[in-house]
Short mmCIF file of C-alpha atoms and ligand atoms in Angstrom, two decimals:
data_model
loop_
_atom_site.label_atom_id
_atom_site.label_comp_id
_atom_site.label_asym_id
_atom_site.label_seq_id
_atom_site.Cartn_x
_atom_site.Cartn_y
_atom_site.Cartn_z
CA MET I 1 -39.08 -14.62 -43.35
CA ILE I 2 -42.72 -15.61 -42.82
CA LYS I 3 -43.66 -15.34 -39.14
CA ALA I 4 -46.65 -16.54 -37.12
CA PRO I 5 -49.43 -13.90 -37.24
CA ARG I 6 -49.58 -11.28 -34.47
CA GLY I 7 -51.17 -12.63 -31.31
CA THR I 8 -50.59 -16.31 -32.21
CA ARG I 9 -47.90 -18.55 -30.77
CA ASP I 10 -46.14 -21.79 -31.62
CA LEU I 11 -46.37 -24.19 -28.72
CA LEU I 12 -43.32 -26.42 -28.94
CA PRO I 13 -41.63 -29.12 -26.86
CA PRO I 14 -40.70 -29.13 -24.05
CA ASP I 15 -43.46 -26.59 -23.18
CA THR I 16 -46.16 -28.77 -24.74
CA ALA I 17 -45.42 -31.31 -22.00
CA LEU I 18 -46.86 -28.81 -19.49
CA TRP I 19 -49.98 -28.42 -21.64
CA ASN I 20 -50.37 -32.20 -21.82
CA PHE I 21 -49.85 -32.49 -18.07
CA VAL I 22 -52.65 -29.95 -17.51
CA GLU I 23 -55.00 -31.58 -20.01
CA ALA I 24 -54.47 -35.08 -18.60
CA ALA I 25 -55.18 -33.84 -15.06
CA VAL I 26 -58.25 -31.94 -16.26
CA ARG I 27 -59.62 -35.01 -18.04
CA ASP I 28 -59.21 -37.04 -14.84
CA VAL I 29 -61.10 -34.47 -12.79
CA PHE I 30 -63.90 -34.16 -15.36
CA ARG I 31 -64.28 -37.94 -15.36
CA ALA I 32 -64.86 -37.95 -11.59
CA TYR I 33 -67.64 -35.37 -11.99
CA ASN I 34 -69.28 -37.29 -14.87
CA PHE I 35 -68.46 -34.72 -17.58
CA HIS I 36 -68.03 -35.93 -21.15
CA GLU I 37 -66.14 -34.45 -24.06
CA THR I 38 -67.62 -32.51 -26.99
CA ARG I 39 -65.88 -31.21 -30.10
CA THR I 40 -67.86 -28.56 -31.93
CA PRO I 41 -66.73 -26.54 -34.98
CA ILE I 42 -64.06 -23.88 -34.71
CA PHE I 43 -66.19 -21.60 -36.91
CA GLU I 44 -69.90 -20.97 -36.69
CA SER I 45 -72.49 -18.59 -38.17
CA THR I 46 -71.70 -15.03 -37.16
CA GLU I 47 -75.33 -14.68 -36.10
CA LEU I 48 -74.84 -17.27 -33.34
CA PHE I 49 -72.36 -15.04 -31.52
CA ALA I 50 -74.22 -11.81 -32.25
CA ARG I 51 -77.39 -13.25 -30.71
CA GLY I 52 -75.70 -15.43 -28.09
CA VAL I 53 -72.84 -13.33 -26.74
CA GLY I 54 -74.62 -10.01 -27.41
CA GLU I 55 -74.51 -7.26 -30.06
CA GLU I 56 -73.13 -4.65 -27.67
CA THR I 57 -70.32 -6.71 -26.10
CA ASP I 58 -66.65 -5.94 -26.84
CA ILE I 59 -66.28 -9.45 -28.24
CA VAL I 60 -68.95 -8.94 -30.91
CA THR I 61 -68.35 -5.26 -31.68
CA LYS I 62 -64.54 -5.36 -31.86
CA GLU I 63 -62.92 -8.74 -31.55
CA MET I 64 -64.37 -11.31 -33.92
CA PHE I 65 -62.58 -12.78 -36.93
CA THR I 66 -65.44 -12.72 -39.43
CA TRP I 67 -65.56 -13.30 -43.14
CA GLU I 68 -68.10 -13.59 -45.92
CA ASP I 69 -67.92 -17.11 -47.23
CA PRO I 70 -68.84 -17.61 -50.88
CA GLN I 71 -68.05 -21.33 -51.10
CA GLN I 72 -71.52 -22.88 -51.23
CA ARG I 73 -72.66 -20.47 -53.92
CA TYR I 74 -69.52 -21.18 -55.88
CA VAL I 75 -70.31 -24.90 -56.02
CA GLN I 76 -73.82 -24.16 -57.20
CA LEU I 77 -72.52 -21.72 -59.75
CA ARG I 78 -70.06 -24.25 -61.14
CA ASP I 79 -72.58 -27.09 -61.29
CA SER I 80 -75.17 -24.88 -62.96
CA TYR I 81 -72.61 -23.57 -65.35
CA ILE I 82 -71.35 -27.03 -66.33
CA GLU I 83 -74.89 -28.30 -66.89
CA ALA I 84 -75.85 -25.22 -68.92
CA SER I 85 -72.82 -25.52 -71.17
CA ASN I 86 -73.27 -29.31 -71.62
CA ALA I 87 -76.90 -28.79 -72.55
CA PHE I 88 -75.91 -26.08 -75.02
CA LYS I 89 -73.26 -28.32 -76.62
CA GLU I 90 -75.68 -31.24 -76.88
CA GLY I 91 -78.44 -29.04 -78.24
CA ARG I 92 -80.96 -30.00 -75.51
CA PRO I 93 -82.72 -28.02 -72.81
CA PRO I 94 -80.75 -28.00 -69.49
CA SER I 95 -81.88 -30.61 -66.95
CA GLY I 96 -82.61 -29.94 -63.30
CA LYS I 97 -82.91 -26.52 -61.80
CA LEU I 98 -80.36 -23.95 -62.82
CA VAL I 99 -79.56 -21.39 -60.12
CA PRO I 100 -80.52 -17.93 -61.32
CA LEU I 101 -77.60 -15.53 -61.42
CA GLU I 102 -78.96 -13.02 -58.91
CA LEU I 103 -79.04 -15.79 -56.22
CA LEU I 104 -75.39 -16.53 -56.83
CA ALA I 105 -74.30 -13.17 -55.44
CA GLY I 106 -75.09 -14.20 -51.83
CA THR I 107 -72.56 -15.20 -49.18
CA GLN I 108 -72.73 -16.56 -45.66
CA SER I 109 -71.14 -14.72 -42.75
CA LEU I 110 -68.91 -17.01 -40.67
CA THR I 111 -66.83 -16.30 -37.55
CA LEU I 112 -63.95 -18.09 -35.82
CA ARG I 113 -65.39 -18.92 -32.40
CA PRO I 114 -64.45 -16.33 -29.76
CA GLU I 115 -65.87 -18.62 -27.05
CA ASN I 116 -67.55 -21.99 -26.82
CA THR I 117 -70.79 -21.60 -24.85
CA ALA I 118 -72.87 -20.35 -27.78
CA GLY I 119 -71.65 -23.27 -29.94
CA ILE I 120 -72.52 -25.83 -27.25
CA VAL I 121 -76.01 -24.39 -26.82
CA ARG I 122 -76.42 -24.38 -30.62
CA ALA I 123 -75.50 -28.09 -30.63
CA TYR I 124 -77.87 -28.72 -27.69
CA ILE I 125 -80.74 -27.30 -29.74
CA GLU I 126 -79.69 -28.82 -33.08
CA HIS I 127 -79.41 -32.37 -31.66
CA LYS I 128 -82.36 -32.06 -29.24
CA LEU I 129 -80.12 -33.00 -26.33
CA TRP I 130 -82.91 -32.33 -23.80
CA ASP I 131 -83.90 -35.95 -24.41
CA ARG I 132 -80.78 -36.93 -22.49
CA GLY I 133 -81.77 -34.98 -19.35
CA LEU I 134 -78.87 -33.16 -17.74
CA ASN I 135 -75.85 -32.83 -20.06
CA LYS I 136 -72.40 -32.30 -18.57
CA PHE I 137 -69.89 -31.41 -21.26
CA PHE I 138 -66.28 -30.36 -21.43
CA SER I 139 -64.05 -29.41 -24.33
CA ILE I 140 -60.51 -28.21 -24.91
CA GLY I 141 -59.60 -26.14 -27.93
CA PRO I 142 -58.62 -22.83 -29.53
CA MET I 143 -60.67 -19.63 -29.46
CA PHE I 144 -60.04 -16.45 -31.43
CA ARG I 145 -60.39 -12.80 -30.44
CA ARG I 146 -58.82 -9.79 -32.13
CA GLU I 147 -57.44 -8.27 -28.94
CA ARG I 148 -54.27 -6.27 -28.41
CA PRO I 149 -51.71 -8.98 -27.60
CA GLN I 150 -49.80 -8.87 -24.31
CA LYS I 151 -48.66 -11.36 -21.66
CA GLY I 152 -51.58 -13.73 -21.07
CA ARG I 153 -53.65 -12.24 -23.91
CA TYR I 154 -53.48 -13.70 -27.39
CA ARG I 155 -55.56 -13.68 -30.57
CA GLN I 156 -55.54 -17.46 -30.71
CA PHE I 157 -55.79 -18.82 -27.19
CA TYR I 158 -57.01 -22.06 -25.67
CA GLN I 159 -59.94 -22.68 -23.40
CA ILE I 160 -60.83 -25.61 -21.21
CA ASP I 161 -64.58 -25.22 -21.26
CA ALA I 162 -67.28 -26.93 -19.19
CA GLU I 163 -71.05 -26.62 -19.57
CA VAL I 164 -73.99 -28.14 -17.68
CA ILE I 165 -77.27 -27.78 -19.54
CA GLY I 166 -80.65 -29.48 -19.59
CA PRO I 167 -84.40 -28.94 -19.29
CA PRO I 168 -85.62 -27.42 -15.99
CA SER I 169 -86.94 -30.87 -14.99
CA SER I 170 -83.36 -32.21 -15.02
CA GLY I 171 -82.37 -29.99 -12.10
CA SER I 172 -80.27 -27.75 -14.33
CA GLU I 173 -81.49 -24.65 -12.51
CA SER I 174 -80.55 -25.88 -9.04
CA PRO I 175 -78.00 -23.90 -7.02
CA ALA I 176 -76.45 -27.30 -6.28
CA ARG I 177 -75.17 -27.31 -9.89
CA ASP I 178 -73.54 -23.90 -9.42
CA ALA I 179 -71.80 -25.03 -6.25
CA GLU I 180 -70.69 -28.29 -7.88
CA ILE I 181 -69.15 -26.37 -10.79
CA LEU I 182 -67.28 -24.03 -8.43
CA GLU I 183 -66.06 -26.90 -6.27
CA LEU I 184 -64.95 -28.72 -9.46
CA VAL I 185 -62.88 -25.69 -10.48
CA ALA I 186 -61.25 -25.52 -7.04
CA THR I 187 -60.42 -29.25 -7.24
CA LEU I 188 -59.02 -28.82 -10.71
CA LEU I 189 -56.77 -25.90 -9.74
CA ASP I 190 -55.55 -27.81 -6.67
CA ARG I 191 -54.90 -30.86 -8.81
CA VAL I 192 -52.59 -29.02 -11.22
CA GLY I 193 -50.86 -27.31 -8.30
CA ILE I 194 -52.19 -23.76 -8.57
CA THR I 195 -52.38 -22.17 -5.15
CA GLY I 196 -53.33 -18.66 -4.12
CA TRP I 197 -56.37 -18.22 -6.37
CA THR I 198 -59.33 -16.03 -5.45
CA LEU I 199 -62.91 -16.89 -6.36
CA GLN I 200 -64.88 -13.71 -7.06
CA LEU I 201 -68.61 -14.30 -6.91
CA ASN I 202 -71.72 -12.33 -7.76
CA SER I 203 -75.32 -12.77 -8.87
CA VAL I 204 -76.40 -10.76 -11.91
CA GLY I 205 -80.07 -11.69 -11.43
CA CYS I 206 -82.70 -12.46 -14.03
CA PRO I 207 -83.96 -10.37 -16.99
CA VAL I 208 -86.58 -8.63 -14.82
CA ASP I 209 -83.91 -7.55 -12.30
CA ARG I 210 -81.66 -6.56 -15.18
CA ALA I 211 -84.30 -4.28 -16.71
CA LYS I 212 -84.72 -2.46 -13.37
CA PHE I 213 -80.97 -2.26 -12.92
CA ASN I 214 -80.41 -0.90 -16.43
CA GLU I 215 -83.02 1.79 -15.75
CA ALA I 216 -81.28 2.77 -12.52
CA LEU I 217 -77.93 2.79 -14.32
CA LYS I 218 -79.30 5.05 -17.04
CA GLN I 219 -80.43 7.53 -14.43
CA ALA I 220 -77.16 7.38 -12.53
CA LEU I 221 -75.17 7.78 -15.75
CA ALA I 222 -77.18 10.70 -17.16
CA PRO I 223 -75.44 13.50 -15.19
CA VAL I 224 -71.89 12.07 -15.68
CA ILE I 225 -71.94 10.39 -19.07
CA ASP I 226 -70.41 13.31 -20.99
CA LYS I 227 -67.27 12.87 -18.82
CA MET I 228 -66.92 9.22 -19.88
CA CYS I 229 -65.29 7.58 -22.91
CA VAL I 230 -67.14 7.31 -26.25
CA ASP I 231 -67.73 3.58 -25.78
CA CYS I 232 -69.47 4.22 -22.45
CA GLN I 233 -71.53 7.02 -23.99
CA ARG I 234 -72.82 4.49 -26.52
CA ARG I 235 -73.30 1.73 -23.92
CA ALA I 236 -75.29 4.09 -21.66
CA VAL I 237 -77.93 4.22 -24.37
CA THR I 238 -77.84 0.68 -25.82
CA ASN I 239 -76.89 -1.57 -22.86
CA PRO I 240 -75.85 0.31 -19.70
CA LEU I 241 -74.70 -2.87 -17.92
CA ARG I 242 -71.75 -3.05 -20.35
CA VAL I 243 -70.34 0.17 -18.80
CA PHE I 244 -68.85 -2.17 -16.18
CA ASP I 245 -66.61 -3.69 -18.92
CA CYS I 246 -64.88 -0.31 -19.42
CA LYS I 247 -61.11 -0.42 -18.91
CA VAL I 248 -60.45 3.33 -19.36
CA PRO I 249 -58.68 4.48 -16.13
CA GLU I 250 -60.35 7.93 -16.06
CA ASP I 251 -63.82 6.30 -16.08
CA GLN I 252 -63.17 4.03 -13.10
CA PRO I 253 -63.93 6.58 -10.30
CA ILE I 254 -67.32 7.22 -11.94
CA ILE I 255 -68.04 3.49 -12.33
CA ALA I 256 -67.21 2.98 -8.64
CA THR I 257 -70.15 5.25 -7.69
CA LEU I 258 -72.76 3.44 -9.82
CA PRO I 259 -75.44 1.26 -8.20
CA THR I 260 -74.79 -2.50 -8.09
CA ILE I 261 -77.05 -5.29 -9.31
CA SER I 262 -77.33 -6.84 -5.83
CA GLN I 263 -79.73 -4.07 -4.82
CA PHE I 264 -82.13 -5.18 -7.59
CA LEU I 265 -82.29 -8.99 -7.17
CA ASP I 266 -85.79 -10.37 -6.75
CA GLU I 267 -86.64 -12.87 -4.02
CA ALA I 268 -86.06 -16.00 -6.14
CA CYS I 269 -82.65 -14.81 -7.38
CA ARG I 270 -81.62 -13.74 -3.90
CA ALA I 271 -82.60 -17.16 -2.48
CA HIS I 272 -80.73 -18.95 -5.31
CA TYR I 273 -77.59 -16.94 -4.61
CA GLU I 274 -77.84 -17.57 -0.84
CA GLU I 275 -78.11 -21.32 -1.44
CA VAL I 276 -75.03 -21.32 -3.73
CA LYS I 277 -73.05 -19.57 -1.00
CA SER I 278 -74.32 -21.88 1.72
CA ILE I 279 -73.21 -25.01 -0.22
CA LEU I 280 -69.83 -23.40 -0.89
CA ASN I 281 -69.47 -22.84 2.85
CA ALA I 282 -70.42 -26.48 3.46
CA VAL I 283 -67.68 -27.75 1.12
CA GLN I 284 -65.26 -25.10 2.41
CA ILE I 285 -64.58 -23.30 -0.85
CA PRO I 286 -63.57 -19.73 0.00
CA TYR I 287 -64.98 -16.87 -2.08
CA VAL I 288 -65.04 -13.10 -2.17
CA GLU I 289 -68.26 -11.35 -3.16
CA ASN I 290 -67.72 -8.77 -5.88
CA PRO I 291 -70.98 -6.87 -6.55
CA ARG I 292 -69.45 -5.15 -9.61
CA LEU I 293 -68.60 -8.40 -11.40
CA VAL I 294 -71.00 -8.56 -14.37
CA ARG I 295 -68.79 -10.44 -16.92
CA GLY I 296 -68.36 -9.27 -20.51
CA LEU I 297 -70.97 -11.50 -22.18
CA ASP I 298 -74.70 -10.73 -22.30
CA TYR I 299 -76.05 -14.23 -21.70
CA TYR I 300 -75.33 -14.38 -17.98
CA THR I 301 -78.11 -14.73 -15.42
CA ARG I 302 -77.82 -15.21 -11.66
CA THR I 303 -74.43 -16.69 -10.65
CA ALA I 304 -71.38 -15.09 -12.26
CA PHE I 305 -67.80 -15.73 -11.19
CA GLU I 306 -64.12 -15.41 -11.96
CA PHE I 307 -61.04 -17.06 -10.49
CA THR I 308 -58.12 -14.66 -10.39
CA HIS I 309 -54.45 -15.24 -9.67
CA GLY I 310 -51.90 -12.72 -8.46
CA SER I 311 -48.98 -13.98 -10.56
CA LEU I 312 -50.63 -13.09 -13.86
CA GLY I 313 -50.32 -9.29 -13.83
CA ALA I 314 -52.94 -7.30 -15.75
CA GLN I 315 -54.63 -10.35 -17.29
CA ASN I 316 -55.30 -11.93 -13.92
CA ALA I 317 -58.47 -13.94 -14.69
CA ILE I 318 -57.55 -17.60 -15.06
CA LEU I 319 -61.15 -18.44 -15.76
CA GLY I 320 -64.64 -17.07 -15.80
CA GLY I 321 -68.15 -18.39 -16.00
CA GLY I 322 -71.70 -18.30 -14.79
CA ARG I 323 -75.31 -19.20 -15.48
CA TYR I 324 -77.04 -18.61 -18.80
CA ASP I 325 -80.61 -19.69 -18.10
CA GLY I 326 -82.08 -17.75 -21.06
CA LEU I 327 -79.51 -18.53 -23.76
CA SER I 328 -81.21 -21.56 -25.30
CA LYS I 329 -84.49 -19.63 -25.70
CA ALA I 330 -82.66 -16.61 -27.11
CA LEU I 331 -81.22 -18.92 -29.78
CA GLY I 332 -84.64 -20.35 -30.65
CA GLY I 333 -84.49 -23.47 -28.45
CA PRO I 334 -86.59 -24.64 -25.50
CA ALA I 335 -86.07 -23.47 -21.91
CA ALA I 336 -82.72 -24.96 -20.88
CA PRO I 337 -81.01 -23.46 -17.85
CA GLY I 338 -77.25 -23.90 -17.90
CA ILE I 339 -74.05 -23.02 -16.14
CA GLY I 340 -70.43 -23.29 -17.15
CA PHE I 341 -66.97 -21.83 -17.14
CA ALA I 342 -63.95 -21.53 -19.38
CA ILE I 343 -60.37 -21.65 -18.18
CA GLY I 344 -57.81 -19.70 -20.19
CA GLU I 345 -55.36 -22.56 -20.66
CA ASP I 346 -52.55 -20.21 -21.71
CA ARG I 347 -52.97 -18.36 -18.40
CA LEU I 348 -53.30 -21.55 -16.40
CA VAL I 349 -49.97 -22.77 -17.79
CA LEU I 350 -48.38 -19.37 -17.01
CA ALA I 351 -49.53 -19.65 -13.39
CA LEU I 352 -48.34 -23.26 -12.95
CA ALA I 353 -45.80 -23.91 -10.27
CA ALA I 354 -44.79 -27.20 -11.94
CA SER I 355 -41.65 -26.87 -14.02
CA VAL I 356 -41.19 -28.26 -17.50
CA GLU I 357 -38.44 -30.52 -16.15
CA SER I 358 -40.87 -32.29 -13.82
CA VAL I 359 -43.24 -33.29 -16.62
CA TYR I 360 -41.10 -33.59 -19.77
CA ARG I 361 -40.14 -37.21 -20.35
CA LYS I 362 -36.70 -37.69 -21.83
CA PRO I 363 -35.55 -40.94 -23.49
CA ASP I 364 -34.78 -43.79 -21.13
CA VAL I 365 -32.37 -45.27 -23.59
CA TYR I 366 -30.60 -44.38 -26.81
CA ILE I 367 -29.74 -47.38 -28.99
CA ALA I 368 -26.50 -47.06 -30.95
CA PRO I 369 -26.01 -49.62 -33.73
CA LEU I 370 -22.31 -49.99 -34.59
CA GLY I 371 -22.36 -50.33 -38.39
CA PRO I 372 -24.95 -50.05 -41.18
CA GLY I 373 -25.72 -53.77 -41.08
CA LEU I 374 -27.05 -53.44 -37.54
CA ASN I 375 -30.00 -51.08 -38.04
CA GLY I 376 -32.40 -54.02 -38.21
CA GLU I 377 -31.14 -55.51 -34.95
CA ALA I 378 -31.34 -52.08 -33.26
CA ALA I 379 -34.91 -51.62 -34.49
CA ARG I 380 -35.85 -55.06 -33.12
CA LEU I 381 -34.46 -54.15 -29.70
CA ALA I 382 -36.25 -50.78 -29.75
CA ARG I 383 -39.53 -52.54 -30.53
CA GLU I 384 -39.04 -54.92 -27.60
CA LEU I 385 -38.14 -52.18 -25.13
CA ARG I 386 -40.96 -49.82 -26.20
CA ARG I 387 -43.43 -52.58 -25.39
CA HIS I 388 -42.28 -52.17 -21.77
CA ASP I 389 -43.37 -48.51 -21.87
CA LEU I 390 -39.79 -47.30 -22.15
CA VAL I 391 -38.99 -44.16 -24.16
CA VAL I 392 -36.48 -45.31 -26.77
CA GLU I 393 -34.51 -43.28 -29.31
CA LEU I 394 -32.72 -44.92 -32.20
CA GLY I 395 -29.35 -43.97 -33.64
CA ASP I 396 -28.14 -44.97 -37.06
CA GLY I 397 -25.59 -47.57 -38.15
CA SER I 398 -23.74 -44.91 -40.14
CA PHE I 399 -22.99 -42.87 -36.98
CA ARG I 400 -19.61 -43.25 -35.31
CA LEU I 401 -19.91 -44.15 -31.65
CA LYS I 402 -18.78 -40.65 -30.61
CA LYS I 403 -21.62 -39.08 -32.58
CA SER I 404 -24.13 -41.46 -30.97
CA PHE I 405 -22.86 -40.49 -27.50
CA GLU I 406 -23.21 -36.80 -28.35
CA ALA I 407 -26.75 -37.29 -29.67
CA ALA I 408 -27.78 -39.33 -26.59
CA ASP I 409 -26.31 -36.67 -24.32
CA LYS I 410 -28.02 -33.80 -26.11
CA MET I 411 -31.47 -35.33 -25.74
CA GLY I 412 -30.86 -36.20 -22.09
CA ALA I 413 -31.12 -40.00 -22.45
CA ARG I 414 -30.44 -41.94 -19.24
CA TYR I 415 -28.70 -44.87 -20.94
CA ILE I 416 -26.97 -45.68 -24.16
CA LEU I 417 -27.22 -49.25 -25.46
CA ILE I 418 -24.48 -50.41 -27.79
CA VAL I 419 -25.38 -52.89 -30.52
CA GLY I 420 -22.26 -54.35 -32.21
CA GLU I 421 -21.59 -57.67 -33.97
CA ASN I 422 -20.18 -59.25 -30.79
CA GLU I 423 -23.16 -58.14 -28.68
CA VAL I 424 -25.61 -59.58 -31.20
CA ALA I 425 -23.69 -62.87 -31.27
CA ALA I 426 -23.69 -63.06 -27.43
CA ASN I 427 -27.29 -61.77 -27.18
CA ALA I 428 -26.05 -59.46 -24.40
CA PHE I 429 -25.48 -55.72 -24.81
CA ALA I 430 -23.30 -52.99 -23.36
CA LEU I 431 -25.53 -50.62 -21.37
CA LYS I 432 -23.95 -47.41 -20.16
CA ASN I 433 -25.48 -45.03 -17.63
CA LEU I 434 -24.75 -41.62 -19.10
CA ALA I 435 -24.86 -39.79 -15.78
CA SER I 436 -22.64 -42.10 -13.71
CA GLY I 437 -20.54 -43.51 -16.56
CA GLU I 438 -21.11 -47.04 -15.21
CA GLN I 439 -21.20 -49.68 -17.97
CA VAL I 440 -22.50 -53.23 -17.67
CA THR I 441 -23.21 -56.07 -20.07
CA VAL I 442 -26.84 -57.13 -19.81
CA PRO I 443 -28.50 -60.23 -21.37
CA ARG I 444 -31.26 -59.28 -23.81
CA SER I 445 -33.99 -60.77 -21.61
CA GLU I 446 -33.02 -58.55 -18.66
CA LEU I 447 -32.59 -55.28 -20.54
CA ALA I 448 -36.02 -53.77 -19.96
CA GLU I 449 -36.03 -54.56 -16.28
CA ARG I 450 -32.54 -53.14 -15.87
CA ILE I 451 -33.41 -49.88 -17.66
CA LEU I 452 -36.69 -49.49 -15.76
CA ARG I 453 -34.79 -49.71 -12.47
CA LYS I 454 -33.85 -46.11 -11.61
P1 LIG V 501 -64.46 -15.29 -20.87
O1 LIG V 501 -64.35 -14.63 -19.53
O2 LIG V 501 -64.64 -14.41 -22.04
O3 LIG V 501 -65.65 -16.33 -20.76
O4 LIG V 501 -63.19 -16.18 -21.11
C1 LIG V 501 -62.81 -17.18 -20.17
C2 LIG V 501 -61.32 -17.16 -19.94
O5 LIG V 501 -60.63 -17.29 -21.18
C3 LIG V 501 -60.78 -15.87 -19.35
O6 LIG V 501 -60.93 -15.85 -17.95
C4 LIG V 501 -59.31 -15.96 -19.75
O7 LIG V 501 -58.58 -16.79 -18.86
C5 LIG V 501 -59.38 -16.65 -21.11
N1 LIG V 501 -59.22 -15.67 -22.18
C6 LIG V 501 -60.17 -14.85 -22.71
N2 LIG V 501 -59.64 -14.09 -23.69
C7 LIG V 501 -58.35 -14.43 -23.79
C8 LIG V 501 -57.26 -14.01 -24.63
N3 LIG V 501 -57.42 -13.11 -25.59
N4 LIG V 501 -56.04 -14.60 -24.44
C9 LIG V 501 -55.86 -15.54 -23.50
N5 LIG V 501 -56.85 -15.97 -22.69
C10 LIG V 501 -58.07 -15.43 -22.83
C11 LIG V 501 -66.07 -17.14 -21.78
O8 LIG V 501 -65.46 -17.31 -22.80
C12 LIG V 501 -67.33 -17.91 -21.44
N6 LIG V 501 -67.71 -18.70 -22.64
C13 LIG V 501 -67.14 -18.80 -20.24
C14 LIG V 501 -68.36 -19.57 -19.90
C15 LIG V 501 -68.60 -20.87 -20.16
N7 LIG V 501 -69.43 -19.09 -19.30
C16 LIG V 501 -70.34 -20.05 -19.20
N8 LIG V 501 -69.83 -21.14 -19.72
#
C-alpha cells in the first residue's frame, strides 16, 4: 500500500470544515485591518532562504527540501539538439545560437518554501512594491520543513502569514505598526475562540546591538562551550545568537546564565520597544516579556514575539513573528522596514475549542426519486432548492426507498423528500423529518421555506 510521506497528512471532511471555519474568520479579520491576499510560489531559489532566513539557522542547515533542477537546461539541450540534427539532415549550417555542451551541465538549486517572509520580500523587490507605499499582505498556504514529526509538528504544515512592508516614509518602521499587528493577532485568536494564550515579547535590537551582544555571548560561552552540544560549539563561532535555539536539555542550565540582548539595546531600539509596550497597554493586550526570546530566523530586528498555548504540549507556539527591518536590503532591495507573523494553522486547529459538529454543515434535505424515470424531476427540484442556499443531496431512481432512507440517515440529512409519480402529478411532495419522523405533504412552492424553518 502506498502511504502519504512521513510528516504529511491528509486533511479530510469533516475536519476540513474546521480549517474552513478558521480561514473564513481570518479573512474577515484581515479585511477589517486592510490586509490583502498574496499568493507567491511554493518553491523559490535556495539562495533566497540561505540569504534571507540565515545560513546558520536550523531551517537552512537541516530542514529544507532542496533539489537541483535541470529542467531549463534540458529544454535548451533538446531545442539545440533538434536544430543541429535538422541542419545536418538538410545539409545547411545550423541557425540561431546552439548552446555549447559544457553550459548544459548546469542546474538551478530550488527549495520548497520553509516559510513565507523571504518570498514576500523577494516579491516586494521584484515588483517594486515601494511605489504603493505601505503594503499589508496576508497569505494562507503550505510550508515544508524536514523536522522530526510529532503532535503539532509536520513536514508539510500550513501557515497563515501576514506581512507589513514599505519604504521608511510609509511609516513601516513605526512602533504603531508592531502594536497593530499584535492587537490583530489577539483579535484573530479571540474571533476563532482560542482563549488562554500568552504573548511573549522581546526586542532583539538592531545590527549594531547584535554585534555587541554576539561579542558578549562569545566571551560568556568561551569557558563553558566544551560542555555544550556540537551544534552549539559550531554556533558559538559562526553565530552565537543561535545558541538560544538549542533544544538539548543538558545545555539549558548553561544557556540560562548567558547575557540577554536587552542589556545591549541602543537608545533608539529601547525607545521603540517602550512605545510598542505602551500602545499594547493602551489597547489592553496582555504580554509577558521574555528576554531570551530571539526566534530561530536571522532576519529579525527589534520586536520579536510568540503566542503560546498551554494545550499544545511540547510544540506550544501557535504563532511567531517580529520585525525584519534589514531583510529587503540583505536581499538586494531598497530599505524597507517590515513586520509580520505566521500562525501555524495545524496548531491553531488543534487548540480550537470549537467542535467539528458546530461547523460541519450536513445536508438539509435528501431527495429520493422513486423510479428511474424520476431522476430528471429530482434534479429539477434539487436545482430549485439549492438556489435558496439549502444543502441538497440527490438519491437515484434505481434505489429502493429503504436504501434512500439509509443513505439520508448516514449523511445526517435533516429531511428526506420523496419524489414519486403521484407527487409529481400533484406538484406536492412528501417531506419527512428524519429526527422526529413527522411527515407532511408540501406544495412545491412552499418547499424551500418549509425546509429552511428549523
Ligand atoms: P516560525 O516561528 O518559524 O516563523 O513559524 C511560525 C509558526 O509556524 C510557528 O509558531 C508554528 O506554529 C508553525 N510551525 C513552524 N514549523 C512547523 C512545523 N514543522 N509543523 C507545524 N507547524 C509549524 C516563521 O515562519 C516566520 N516567517 C514568521 C514571520 C512572518 N516573521 C515575520 N513575518
